[in-house]
Amino acid sequence: MSDVSRLRIGIIGTGAIGGFYGLLLARAGYDVHFLSRSEYPAVLERGLQLNSSVYGTLHLQPVQLYRQAEDMPPCDWLLVGAKTTANAELAPLIAQVAAPDAKVVLMQNGLAVEDALRSLLPDNLHLLGGLCYICVHRSAPGVIEHQALGAINLAYHSGPADQPQRLGITEEGAGLFRAAGLDSAAMADLNQARWQKLVWNIPYNGLSVLLDANTRQLMGNPVSRSLIYDIMLEVVQTGRTLGYGMPAHYAEKLLSATDRMPDYLPSMYHDFAQGRVAELQAIYAEPLAAADAAGCDMPKVRVLYQALCFIQARQGV
């Protein structure tokens, strides 16, 4: 792993995800720099606060904070915690902040998010996917509520490295998070990892909005629980048809894991509640397009997507 004292990490989007991982990396001794445009005044004044069921209350102050990307120093690793809906806008900022040979990690949900961003970035940058398994949200500017979990797995998407170098870069990135006390693993196949994560994200994100319910309410009702299971099976089967491995009884394992979680409102619920553009393209449209191309049918996923599109349009977002 690179020398902590020399490695510079940039956080693009200091929300719940970027703030959580950036704060823990900074506490581990890394030189972490945060880009926060909308919440800059509050974070500059009060710093970042993490209220965690795992780590307790943590406070980072002062924060190496920037409102403009051009004011940031060149960073060796860039962790993108903003939503996928902002990627086109963020691409020039990423290129501006990236040091030569920088590694860019998209800590985002959904499918094909790296594909959409790749053409907007310089060829010399390494692009990786970051799969975050965490229950976290932002309760106020600079205030992060962490309910459970926190693991992040990485996989290489594209860039100038050859195969052995790609594995080394991915392992280096996982090592950064492990040094901060987090579970992290290097994954060989990014698309497989993203399909596996969709098995949870597709039902719970959308149904939390459609039924105005948290995970415990969704799991406690036999009708909604059965619907979650059916949706999961559609995603599992499509992933397998596309050639991506799925663990045996994967849907059942995810249901059991969710039973053990605290009450949680997924990120899409907060997006709809606050009138923000939701990640419908990455979490629903892209998987449905991949299913169509493979001759697979995901009827319940499609209905869920259509309902969410209606609600988004009605909000005028």
PDB file of C-alpha atoms in Angstrom:
ATOM      1  CA  MET A   1       0.000   0.000   0.000  1.00  0.00           C
ATOM      2  CA  SER A   2       1.156   3.546  -0.694  1.00  0.00           C
ATOM      3  CA  ASP A   3       2.730   5.587   2.080  1.00  0.00           C
ATOM      4  CA  VAL A   4      -0.092   7.196   4.063  1.00  0.00           C
ATOM      5  CA  SER A   5       1.873  10.412   4.518  1.00  0.00           C
ATOM      6  CA  ARG A   6       2.288  10.893   0.752  1.00  0.00           C
ATOM      7  CA  LEU A   7      -0.988   9.625  -0.656  1.00  0.00           C
ATOM      8  CA  ARG A   8      -3.600  12.291  -1.381  1.00  0.00           C
ATOM      9  CA  ILE A   9      -7.291  11.379  -1.568  1.00  0.00           C
ATOM     10  CA  GLY A  10     -10.013  13.611  -2.992  1.00  0.00           C
ATOM     11  CA  ILE A  11     -13.704  13.295  -2.158  1.00  0.00           C
ATOM     12  CA  ILE A  12     -15.999  14.482  -4.941  1.00  0.00           C
ATOM     13  CA  GLY A  13     -19.380  15.006  -3.321  1.00  0.00           C
ATOM     14  CA  THR A  14     -19.282  15.329   0.464  1.00  0.00           C
ATOM     15  CA  GLY A  15     -22.716  13.875   1.195  1.00  0.00           C
ATOM     16  CA  ALA A  16     -23.570  10.795   3.221  1.00  0.00           C
ATOM     17  CA  ILE A  17     -21.343   8.376   1.291  1.00  0.00           C
ATOM     18  CA  GLY A  18     -18.436  10.704   0.542  1.00  0.00           C
ATOM     19  CA  GLY A  19     -18.536  12.199   4.011  1.00  0.00           C
ATOM     20  CA  PHE A  20     -18.603   8.816   5.760  1.00  0.00           C
ATOM     21  CA  TYR A  21     -15.706   7.223   3.914  1.00  0.00           C
ATOM     22  CA  GLY A  22     -13.705  10.444   3.675  1.00  0.00           C
ATOM     23  CA  LEU A  23     -13.978  11.113   7.403  1.00  0.00           C
ATOM     24  CA  LEU A  24     -12.805   7.613   8.330  1.00  0.00           C
ATOM     25  CA  LEU A  25      -9.914   7.804   5.851  1.00  0.00           C
ATOM     26  CA  ALA A  26      -8.858  11.167   7.295  1.00  0.00           C
ATOM     27  CA  ARG A  27      -8.974   9.757  10.825  1.00  0.00           C
ATOM     28  CA  ALA A  28      -6.734   6.923   9.647  1.00  0.00           C
ATOM     29  CA  GLY A  29      -4.065   9.482   8.741  1.00  0.00           C
ATOM     30  CA  TYR A  30      -4.650   9.954   5.022  1.00  0.00           C
ATOM     31  CA  ASP A  31      -4.406  13.386   3.415  1.00  0.00           C
ATOM     32  CA  VAL A  32      -8.070  13.795   2.438  1.00  0.00           C
ATOM     33  CA  HIS A  33      -9.498  16.782   0.547  1.00  0.00           C
ATOM     34  CA  PHE A  34     -13.255  17.321   0.241  1.00  0.00           C
ATOM     35  CA  LEU A  35     -15.186  19.057  -2.549  1.00  0.00           C
ATOM     36  CA  SER A  36     -18.520  20.346  -1.241  1.00  0.00           C
ATOM     37  CA  ARG A  37     -20.288  23.026  -3.203  1.00  0.00           C
ATOM     38  CA  SER A  38     -23.818  23.195  -1.806  1.00  0.00           C
ATOM     39  CA  GLU A  39     -22.893  22.595   1.845  1.00  0.00           C
ATOM     40  CA  TYR A  40     -19.576  24.412   1.873  1.00  0.00           C
ATOM     41  CA  PRO A  41     -20.449  27.161   4.411  1.00  0.00           C
ATOM     42  CA  ALA A  42     -21.897  24.763   7.001  1.00  0.00           C
ATOM     43  CA  VAL A  43     -19.088  22.215   6.739  1.00  0.00           C
ATOM     44  CA  LEU A  44     -16.420  24.917   6.787  1.00  0.00           C
ATOM     45  CA  GLU A  45     -17.898  26.348   9.979  1.00  0.00           C
ATOM     46  CA  ARG A  46     -18.804  23.175  11.863  1.00  0.00           C
ATOM     47  CA  GLY A  47     -16.792  20.413  10.200  1.00  0.00           C
ATOM     48  CA  LEU A  48     -18.063  16.907   9.483  1.00  0.00           C
ATOM     49  CA  GLN A  49     -19.908  14.954  12.161  1.00  0.00           C
ATOM     50  CA  LEU A  50     -20.587  11.221  12.050  1.00  0.00           C
ATOM     51  CA  ASN A  51     -23.206   9.764  14.373  1.00  0.00           C
ATOM     52  CA  SER A  52     -22.565   6.052  14.056  1.00  0.00           C
ATOM     53  CA  SER A  53     -24.014   2.966  15.679  1.00  0.00           C
ATOM     54  CA  VAL A  54     -20.621   1.330  15.029  1.00  0.00           C
ATOM     55  CA  TYR A  55     -18.038   4.064  15.704  1.00  0.00           C
ATOM     56  CA  GLY A  56     -19.935   6.376  18.033  1.00  0.00           C
ATOM     57  CA  THR A  57     -19.835  10.125  17.468  1.00  0.00           C
ATOM     58  CA  LEU A  58     -16.855  11.279  15.414  1.00  0.00           C
ATOM     59  CA  HIS A  59     -15.982  14.836  14.433  1.00  0.00           C
ATOM     60  CA  LEU A  60     -13.556  16.046  11.774  1.00  0.00           C
ATOM     61  CA  GLN A  61     -12.574  19.691  12.198  1.00  0.00           C
ATOM     62  CA  PRO A  62     -10.927  21.404  10.477  1.00  0.00           C
ATOM     63  CA  VAL A  63     -11.829  19.853   7.124  1.00  0.00           C
ATOM     64  CA  GLN A  64      -9.648  20.353   4.053  1.00  0.00           C
ATOM     65  CA  LEU A  65     -12.645  21.709   2.193  1.00  0.00           C
ATOM     66  CA  TYR A  66     -13.109  23.321  -1.205  1.00  0.00           C
ATOM     67  CA  ARG A  67     -16.028  24.913  -3.007  1.00  0.00           C
ATOM     68  CA  GLN A  68     -14.272  24.922  -6.385  1.00  0.00           C
ATOM     69  CA  ALA A  69     -12.397  22.007  -7.947  1.00  0.00           C
ATOM     70  CA  GLU A  70      -9.697  24.313  -9.300  1.00  0.00           C
ATOM     71  CA  ASP A  71      -8.672  25.123  -5.729  1.00  0.00           C
ATOM     72  CA  MET A  72      -7.996  21.462  -4.845  1.00  0.00           C
ATOM     73  CA  PRO A  73      -4.515  19.929  -5.072  1.00  0.00           C
ATOM     74  CA  PRO A  74      -3.921  17.026  -7.485  1.00  0.00           C
ATOM     75  CA  CYS A  75      -5.211  13.807  -5.912  1.00  0.00           C
ATOM     76  CA  ASP A  76      -3.921  10.258  -6.365  1.00  0.00           C
ATOM     77  CA  TRP A  77      -7.289   8.685  -5.558  1.00  0.00           C
ATOM     78  CA  LEU A  78     -10.659  10.325  -6.240  1.00  0.00           C
ATOM     79  CA  LEU A  79     -13.729   8.907  -4.522  1.00  0.00           C
ATOM     80  CA  VAL A  80     -16.946  10.032  -6.197  1.00  0.00           C
ATOM     81  CA  GLY A  81     -19.801   9.984  -3.685  1.00  0.00           C
ATOM     82  CA  ALA A  82     -22.232  12.115  -5.693  1.00  0.00           C
ATOM     83  CA  LYS A  83     -25.292  10.574  -7.331  1.00  0.00           C
ATOM     84  CA  THR A  84     -25.029   9.097 -10.823  1.00  0.00           C
ATOM     85  CA  THR A  85     -27.351  11.825 -12.109  1.00  0.00           C
ATOM     86  CA  ALA A  86     -24.491  14.335 -11.637  1.00  0.00           C
ATOM     87  CA  ASN A  87     -21.729  12.358 -13.379  1.00  0.00           C
ATOM     88  CA  ALA A  88     -21.735  14.287 -16.658  1.00  0.00           C
ATOM     89  CA  GLU A  89     -21.450  17.550 -14.751  1.00  0.00           C
ATOM     90  CA  LEU A  90     -18.731  16.166 -12.478  1.00  0.00           C
ATOM     91  CA  ALA A  91     -16.533  14.708 -15.214  1.00  0.00           C
ATOM     92  CA  PRO A  92     -14.627  17.973 -15.918  1.00  0.00           C
ATOM     93  CA  LEU A  93     -14.103  18.482 -12.180  1.00  0.00           C
ATOM     94  CA  ILE A  94     -12.720  14.955 -11.796  1.00  0.00           C
ATOM     95  CA  ALA A  95     -10.294  15.538 -14.673  1.00  0.00           C
ATOM     96  CA  GLN A  96      -9.238  18.854 -13.135  1.00  0.00           C
ATOM     97  CA  VAL A  97      -8.466  17.410  -9.694  1.00  0.00           C
ATOM     98  CA  ALA A  98      -6.893  14.130 -10.827  1.00  0.00           C
ATOM     99  CA  ALA A  99      -3.142  13.706 -10.539  1.00  0.00           C
ATOM    100  CA  PRO A 100      -1.372  11.903 -13.415  1.00  0.00           C
ATOM    101  CA  ASP A 101      -2.252   8.196 -13.279  1.00  0.00           C
ATOM    102  CA  ALA A 102      -5.018   8.898 -10.719  1.00  0.00           C
ATOM    103  CA  LYS A 103      -7.541   6.264  -9.687  1.00  0.00           C
ATOM    104  CA  VAL A 104     -11.215   7.302  -9.804  1.00  0.00           C
ATOM    105  CA  VAL A 105     -13.701   5.242  -7.767  1.00  0.00           C
ATOM    106  CA  LEU A 106     -17.430   5.610  -8.425  1.00  0.00           C
ATOM    107  CA  MET A 107     -19.091   4.835  -5.081  1.00  0.00           C
ATOM    108  CA  GLN A 108     -22.503   4.663  -6.701  1.00  0.00           C
ATOM    109  CA  ASN A 109     -25.463   2.369  -7.163  1.00  0.00           C
ATOM    110  CA  GLY A 110     -26.775   0.982 -10.419  1.00  0.00           C
ATOM    111  CA  LEU A 111     -25.511  -0.553 -13.626  1.00  0.00           C
ATOM    112  CA  ALA A 112     -23.211   0.809 -16.354  1.00  0.00           C
ATOM    113  CA  VAL A 113     -22.407   3.982 -14.418  1.00  0.00           C
ATOM    114  CA  GLU A 114     -18.726   3.612 -15.323  1.00  0.00           C
ATOM    115  CA  ASP A 115     -19.590   3.065 -19.002  1.00  0.00           C
ATOM    116  CA  ALA A 116     -21.406   6.403 -19.146  1.00  0.00           C
ATOM    117  CA  LEU A 117     -18.551   8.306 -17.479  1.00  0.00           C
ATOM    118  CA  ARG A 118     -15.566   6.663 -19.209  1.00  0.00           C
ATOM    119  CA  SER A 119     -15.793   8.627 -22.455  1.00  0.00           C
ATOM    120  CA  LEU A 120     -15.914  11.894 -20.509  1.00  0.00           C
ATOM    121  CA  LEU A 121     -12.612  11.267 -18.681  1.00  0.00           C
ATOM    122  CA  PRO A 122      -9.018  11.432 -19.917  1.00  0.00           C
ATOM    123  CA  ASP A 123      -7.650   8.090 -21.113  1.00  0.00           C
ATOM    124  CA  ASN A 124      -4.792   8.144 -18.589  1.00  0.00           C
ATOM    125  CA  LEU A 125      -7.123   7.869 -15.581  1.00  0.00           C
ATOM    126  CA  HIS A 126      -7.988   4.523 -14.012  1.00  0.00           C
ATOM    127  CA  LEU A 127     -11.721   4.048 -13.449  1.00  0.00           C
ATOM    128  CA  LEU A 128     -13.022   1.686 -10.760  1.00  0.00           C
ATOM    129  CA  GLY A 129     -16.397   0.828  -9.306  1.00  0.00           C
ATOM    130  CA  GLY A 130     -16.995   0.990  -5.563  1.00  0.00           C
ATOM    131  CA  LEU A 131     -19.801  -1.166  -4.152  1.00  0.00           C
ATOM    132  CA  CYS A 132     -20.871   0.307  -0.807  1.00  0.00           C
ATOM    133  CA  TYR A 133     -22.796  -1.941   1.576  1.00  0.00           C
ATOM    134  CA  ILE A 134     -23.957   0.548   4.150  1.00  0.00           C
ATOM    135  CA  CYS A 135     -26.991   2.096   5.853  1.00  0.00           C
ATOM    136  CA  VAL A 136     -26.216   5.796   5.971  1.00  0.00           C
ATOM    137  CA  HIS A 137     -27.913   9.113   5.309  1.00  0.00           C
ATOM    138  CA  ARG A 138     -27.343  12.808   5.867  1.00  0.00           C
ATOM    139  CA  SER A 139     -29.577  14.465   8.482  1.00  0.00           C
ATOM    140  CA  ALA A 140     -28.217  18.013   8.076  1.00  0.00           C
ATOM    141  CA  PRO A 141     -25.381  19.738   6.195  1.00  0.00           C
ATOM    142  CA  GLY A 142     -22.203  18.008   7.315  1.00  0.00           C
ATOM    143  CA  VAL A 143     -24.043  15.618   9.652  1.00  0.00           C
ATOM    144  CA  ILE A 144     -24.021  11.920   8.714  1.00  0.00           C
ATOM    145  CA  GLU A 145     -26.162   9.248  10.372  1.00  0.00           C
ATOM    146  CA  HIS A 146     -24.662   5.771  10.118  1.00  0.00           C
ATOM    147  CA  GLN A 147     -27.038   2.979  11.135  1.00  0.00           C
ATOM    148  CA  ALA A 148     -25.233  -0.198  10.084  1.00  0.00           C
ATOM    149  CA  LEU A 149     -22.642  -1.919   7.871  1.00  0.00           C
ATOM    150  CA  GLY A 150     -19.965  -0.016   5.945  1.00  0.00           C
ATOM    151  CA  ALA A 151     -18.072  -2.490   3.747  1.00  0.00           C
ATOM    152  CA  ILE A 152     -16.925  -1.345   0.321  1.00  0.00           C
ATOM    153  CA  ASN A 153     -15.688  -3.646  -2.444  1.00  0.00           C
ATOM    154  CA  LEU A 154     -13.750  -2.404  -5.457  1.00  0.00           C
ATOM    155  CA  ALA A 155     -13.400  -3.614  -9.034  1.00  0.00           C
ATOM    156  CA  TYR A 156     -11.434  -2.199 -11.982  1.00  0.00           C
ATOM    157  CA  HIS A 157     -13.446  -0.946 -14.946  1.00  0.00           C
ATOM    158  CA  SER A 158     -11.066   0.630 -17.460  1.00  0.00           C
ATOM    159  CA  GLY A 159      -7.854   2.539 -17.908  1.00  0.00           C
ATOM    160  CA  PRO A 160      -4.243   2.218 -19.020  1.00  0.00           C
ATOM    161  CA  ALA A 161      -3.281  -0.674 -16.711  1.00  0.00           C
ATOM    162  CA  ASP A 162      -2.799  -4.235 -17.952  1.00  0.00           C
ATOM    163  CA  GLN A 163      -4.465  -7.146 -16.158  1.00  0.00           C
ATOM    164  CA  PRO A 164      -1.832  -7.751 -13.441  1.00  0.00           C
ATOM    165  CA  GLN A 165      -1.613  -4.004 -12.783  1.00  0.00           C
ATOM    166  CA  ARG A 166      -5.412  -3.769 -12.554  1.00  0.00           C
ATOM    167  CA  LEU A 167      -5.493  -6.366  -9.809  1.00  0.00           C
ATOM    168  CA  GLY A 168      -2.740  -4.527  -7.953  1.00  0.00           C
ATOM    169  CA  ILE A 169      -4.527  -1.180  -8.205  1.00  0.00           C
ATOM    170  CA  THR A 170      -7.800  -2.679  -7.013  1.00  0.00           C
ATOM    171  CA  GLU A 171      -6.095  -4.337  -4.066  1.00  0.00           C
ATOM    172  CA  GLU A 172      -4.335  -1.075  -3.201  1.00  0.00           C
ATOM    173  CA  GLY A 173      -7.676   0.701  -3.122  1.00  0.00           C
ATOM    174  CA  ALA A 174      -9.212  -1.957  -0.886  1.00  0.00           C
ATOM    175  CA  GLY A 175      -6.191  -1.600   1.365  1.00  0.00           C
ATOM    176  CA  LEU A 176      -6.933   2.086   1.899  1.00  0.00           C
ATOM    177  CA  PHE A 177     -10.334   1.269   3.321  1.00  0.00           C
ATOM    178  CA  ARG A 178      -9.065  -1.626   5.399  1.00  0.00           C
ATOM    179  CA  ALA A 179      -6.501   0.718   6.952  1.00  0.00           C
ATOM    180  CA  ALA A 180      -9.442   2.905   7.984  1.00  0.00           C
ATOM    181  CA  GLY A 181     -11.052  -0.036   9.801  1.00  0.00           C
ATOM    182  CA  LEU A 182     -13.530  -0.977   7.073  1.00  0.00           C
ATOM    183  CA  ASP A 183     -14.165  -4.314   5.393  1.00  0.00           C
ATOM    184  CA  SER A 184     -13.050  -4.098   1.776  1.00  0.00           C
ATOM    185  CA  ALA A 185     -12.213  -6.610  -0.937  1.00  0.00           C
ATOM    186  CA  ALA A 186     -10.899  -6.470  -4.485  1.00  0.00           C
ATOM    187  CA  MET A 187     -13.424  -7.970  -6.898  1.00  0.00           C
ATOM    188  CA  ALA A 188     -12.460  -9.539 -10.218  1.00  0.00           C
ATOM    189  CA  ASP A 189     -15.666  -8.773 -12.168  1.00  0.00           C
ATOM    190  CA  LEU A 190     -17.298  -5.362 -11.784  1.00  0.00           C
ATOM    191  CA  ASN A 191     -20.468  -6.213 -13.723  1.00  0.00           C
ATOM    192  CA  GLN A 192     -21.084  -9.303 -11.631  1.00  0.00           C
ATOM    193  CA  ALA A 193     -20.632  -7.305  -8.426  1.00  0.00           C
ATOM    194  CA  ARG A 194     -23.035  -4.647  -9.654  1.00  0.00           C
ATOM    195  CA  TRP A 195     -25.687  -7.217 -10.653  1.00  0.00           C
ATOM    196  CA  GLN A 196     -25.453  -8.835  -7.232  1.00  0.00           C
ATOM    197  CA  LYS A 197     -25.954  -5.465  -5.539  1.00  0.00           C
ATOM    198  CA  LEU A 198     -28.961  -4.730  -7.760  1.00  0.00           C
ATOM    199  CA  VAL A 199     -30.754  -7.731  -6.256  1.00  0.00           C
ATOM    200  CA  TRP A 200     -31.189  -5.652  -3.083  1.00  0.00           C
ATOM    201  CA  ASN A 201     -31.249  -2.152  -4.544  1.00  0.00           C
ATOM    202  CA  ILE A 202     -33.970  -2.675  -7.142  1.00  0.00           C
ATOM    203  CA  PRO A 203     -36.775  -3.831  -4.822  1.00  0.00           C
ATOM    204  CA  TYR A 204     -36.034  -1.834  -1.674  1.00  0.00           C
ATOM    205  CA  ASN A 205     -35.249   1.527  -3.272  1.00  0.00           C
ATOM    206  CA  GLY A 206     -38.333   1.586  -5.440  1.00  0.00           C
ATOM    207  CA  LEU A 207     -40.802   0.025  -3.017  1.00  0.00           C
ATOM    208  CA  SER A 208     -39.761   2.365  -0.219  1.00  0.00           C
ATOM    209  CA  VAL A 209     -40.919   5.230  -2.452  1.00  0.00           C
ATOM    210  CA  LEU A 210     -43.994   3.553  -3.907  1.00  0.00           C
ATOM    211  CA  LEU A 211     -45.290   2.258  -0.559  1.00  0.00           C
ATOM    212  CA  ASP A 212     -43.854   5.065   1.634  1.00  0.00           C
ATOM    213  CA  ALA A 213     -42.276   2.490   3.928  1.00  0.00           C
ATOM    214  CA  ASN A 214     -38.953   1.681   5.554  1.00  0.00           C
ATOM    215  CA  THR A 215     -37.289  -1.716   5.315  1.00  0.00           C
ATOM    216  CA  ARG A 216     -38.788  -3.018   8.546  1.00  0.00           C
ATOM    217  CA  GLN A 217     -42.309  -2.147   7.412  1.00  0.00           C
ATOM    218  CA  LEU A 218     -41.707  -3.714   4.012  1.00  0.00           C
ATOM    219  CA  MET A 219     -40.364  -6.888   5.605  1.00  0.00           C
ATOM    220  CA  GLY A 220     -43.093  -7.075   8.226  1.00  0.00           C
ATOM    221  CA  ASN A 221     -45.963  -7.258   5.756  1.00  0.00           C
ATOM    222  CA  PRO A 222     -46.355 -10.658   4.022  1.00  0.00           C
ATOM    223  CA  VAL A 223     -47.616  -9.118   0.779  1.00  0.00           C
ATOM    224  CA  SER A 224     -44.761  -6.632   0.367  1.00  0.00           C
ATOM    225  CA  ARG A 225     -42.237  -9.234   1.528  1.00  0.00           C
ATOM    226  CA  SER A 226     -43.462 -11.631  -1.143  1.00  0.00           C
ATOM    227  CA  LEU A 227     -43.240  -8.878  -3.756  1.00  0.00           C
ATOM    228  CA  ILE A 228     -39.656  -8.104  -2.724  1.00  0.00           C
ATOM    229  CA  TYR A 229     -38.781 -11.775  -3.097  1.00  0.00           C
ATOM    230  CA  ASP A 230     -40.387 -11.995  -6.549  1.00  0.00           C
ATOM    231  CA  ILE A 231     -38.476  -8.918  -7.737  1.00  0.00           C
ATOM    232  CA  MET A 232     -35.238 -10.306  -6.360  1.00  0.00           C
ATOM    233  CA  LEU A 233     -35.759 -13.560  -8.248  1.00  0.00           C
ATOM    234  CA  GLU A 234     -36.254 -11.648 -11.514  1.00  0.00           C
ATOM    235  CA  VAL A 235     -32.934  -9.850 -11.029  1.00  0.00           C
ATOM    236  CA  VAL A 236     -31.118 -13.031  -9.972  1.00  0.00           C
ATOM    237  CA  GLN A 237     -32.370 -14.963 -12.982  1.00  0.00           C
ATOM    238  CA  THR A 238     -31.471 -12.181 -15.413  1.00  0.00           C
ATOM    239  CA  GLY A 239     -27.997 -11.891 -13.916  1.00  0.00           C
ATOM    240  CA  ARG A 240     -27.466 -15.617 -14.337  1.00  0.00           C
ATOM    241  CA  THR A 241     -28.693 -15.510 -17.923  1.00  0.00           C
ATOM    242  CA  LEU A 242     -26.154 -12.778 -18.617  1.00  0.00           C
ATOM    243  CA  GLY A 243     -23.443 -15.052 -17.253  1.00  0.00           C
ATOM    244  CA  TYR A 244     -22.917 -13.473 -13.852  1.00  0.00           C
ATOM    245  CA  GLY A 245     -22.593 -15.802 -10.900  1.00  0.00           C
ATOM    246  CA  MET A 246     -25.095 -15.509  -8.097  1.00  0.00           C
ATOM    247  CA  PRO A 247     -24.643 -17.279  -4.758  1.00  0.00           C
ATOM    248  CA  ALA A 248     -27.012 -20.145  -4.069  1.00  0.00           C
ATOM    249  CA  HIS A 249     -30.264 -19.025  -2.434  1.00  0.00           C
ATOM    250  CA  TYR A 250     -29.107 -15.433  -2.827  1.00  0.00           C
ATOM    251  CA  ALA A 251     -32.565 -13.835  -2.543  1.00  0.00           C
ATOM    252  CA  GLU A 252     -33.282 -15.757   0.652  1.00  0.00           C
ATOM    253  CA  LYS A 253     -29.937 -14.693   2.123  1.00  0.00           C
ATOM    254  CA  LEU A 254     -30.621 -11.038   1.354  1.00  0.00           C
ATOM    255  CA  LEU A 255     -34.068 -11.244   2.932  1.00  0.00           C
ATOM    256  CA  SER A 256     -32.545 -12.719   6.081  1.00  0.00           C
ATOM    257  CA  ALA A 257     -29.850 -10.043   6.160  1.00  0.00           C
ATOM    258  CA  THR A 258     -32.479  -7.309   5.824  1.00  0.00           C
ATOM    259  CA  ASP A 259     -34.447  -8.827   8.697  1.00  0.00           C
ATOM    260  CA  ARG A 260     -31.392  -8.217  10.880  1.00  0.00           C
ATOM    261  CA  MET A 261     -30.950  -4.602   9.772  1.00  0.00           C
ATOM    262  CA  PRO A 262     -32.313  -1.621  11.685  1.00  0.00           C
ATOM    263  CA  ASP A 263     -35.137   0.437  10.212  1.00  0.00           C
ATOM    264  CA  TYR A 264     -33.745   1.970   7.052  1.00  0.00           C
ATOM    265  CA  LEU A 265     -34.986   4.274   4.325  1.00  0.00           C
ATOM    266  CA  PRO A 266     -32.910   3.746   1.157  1.00  0.00           C
ATOM    267  CA  SER A 267     -31.305   6.650  -0.663  1.00  0.00           C
ATOM    268  CA  MET A 268     -33.990   6.812  -3.346  1.00  0.00           C
ATOM    269  CA  TYR A 269     -36.632   7.448  -0.697  1.00  0.00           C
ATOM    270  CA  HIS A 270     -34.715  10.538   0.414  1.00  0.00           C
ATOM    271  CA  ASP A 271     -34.296  11.667  -3.209  1.00  0.00           C
ATOM    272  CA  PHE A 272     -38.042  11.568  -3.831  1.00  0.00           C
ATOM    273  CA  ALA A 273     -38.885  13.078  -0.437  1.00  0.00           C
ATOM    274  CA  GLN A 274     -36.584  16.034  -1.091  1.00  0.00           C
ATOM    275  CA  GLY A 275     -37.629  16.520  -4.697  1.00  0.00           C
ATOM    276  CA  ARG A 276     -34.288  15.495  -6.218  1.00  0.00           C
ATOM    277  CA  VAL A 277     -33.773  13.664  -9.502  1.00  0.00           C
ATOM    278  CA  ALA A 278     -33.598   9.964  -8.609  1.00  0.00           C
ATOM    279  CA  GLU A 279     -31.182   7.407 -10.051  1.00  0.00           C
ATOM    280  CA  LEU A 280     -33.843   5.696 -12.151  1.00  0.00           C
ATOM    281  CA  GLN A 281     -31.590   5.348 -15.180  1.00  0.00           C
ATOM    282  CA  ALA A 282     -28.782   3.532 -13.372  1.00  0.00           C
ATOM    283  CA  ILE A 283     -30.869   1.370 -11.039  1.00  0.00           C
ATOM    284  CA  TYR A 284     -33.773   0.483 -13.363  1.00  0.00           C
ATOM    285  CA  ALA A 285     -33.432   1.559 -17.005  1.00  0.00           C
ATOM    286  CA  GLU A 286     -29.953   0.112 -17.553  1.00  0.00           C
ATOM    287  CA  PRO A 287     -30.729  -3.316 -16.016  1.00  0.00           C
ATOM    288  CA  LEU A 288     -33.993  -3.484 -17.977  1.00  0.00           C
ATOM    289  CA  ALA A 289     -32.159  -2.653 -21.202  1.00  0.00           C
ATOM    290  CA  ALA A 290     -29.583  -5.368 -20.477  1.00  0.00           C
ATOM    291  CA  ALA A 291     -32.412  -7.829 -19.785  1.00  0.00           C
ATOM    292  CA  ASP A 292     -34.165  -6.934 -23.034  1.00  0.00           C
ATOM    293  CA  ALA A 293     -30.945  -7.387 -24.998  1.00  0.00           C
ATOM    294  CA  ALA A 294     -30.530 -10.865 -23.492  1.00  0.00           C
ATOM    295  CA  GLY A 295     -34.152 -11.832 -24.171  1.00  0.00           C
ATOM    296  CA  CYS A 296     -35.053 -11.823 -20.469  1.00  0.00           C
ATOM    297  CA  ASP A 297     -38.286 -10.526 -18.989  1.00  0.00           C
ATOM    298  CA  MET A 298     -38.439  -8.676 -15.666  1.00  0.00           C
ATOM    299  CA  PRO A 299     -42.138  -7.682 -15.562  1.00  0.00           C
ATOM    300  CA  LYS A 300     -42.309  -6.679 -11.899  1.00  0.00           C
ATOM    301  CA  VAL A 301     -39.125  -4.632 -12.179  1.00  0.00           C
ATOM    302  CA  ARG A 302     -40.540  -2.900 -15.249  1.00  0.00           C
ATOM    303  CA  VAL A 303     -43.813  -2.025 -13.500  1.00  0.00           C
ATOM    304  CA  LEU A 304     -41.878  -0.661 -10.532  1.00  0.00           C
ATOM    305  CA  TYR A 305     -39.751   1.453 -12.856  1.00  0.00           C
ATOM    306  CA  GLN A 306     -42.785   2.778 -14.722  1.00  0.00           C
ATOM    307  CA  ALA A 307     -44.506   3.745 -11.466  1.00  0.00           C
ATOM    308  CA  LEU A 308     -41.400   5.575 -10.259  1.00  0.00           C
ATOM    309  CA  CYS A 309     -41.124   7.422 -13.576  1.00  0.00           C
ATOM    310  CA  PHE A 310     -44.731   8.587 -13.153  1.00  0.00           C
ATOM    311  CA  ILE A 311     -44.101   9.853  -9.613  1.00  0.00           C
ATOM    312  CA  GLN A 312     -40.887  11.609 -10.710  1.00  0.00           C
ATOM    313  CA  ALA A 313     -42.677  13.302 -13.606  1.00  0.00           C
ATOM    314  CA  ARG A 314     -45.563  14.365 -11.355  1.00  0.00           C
ATOM    315  CA  GLN A 315     -43.054  16.032  -9.042  1.00  0.00           C
ATOM    316  CA  GLY A 316     -41.824  18.052 -12.006  1.00  0.00           C
ATOM    317  CA  VAL A 317     -38.192  17.163 -11.346  1.00  0.00           C
TER     318      VAL A 317
END
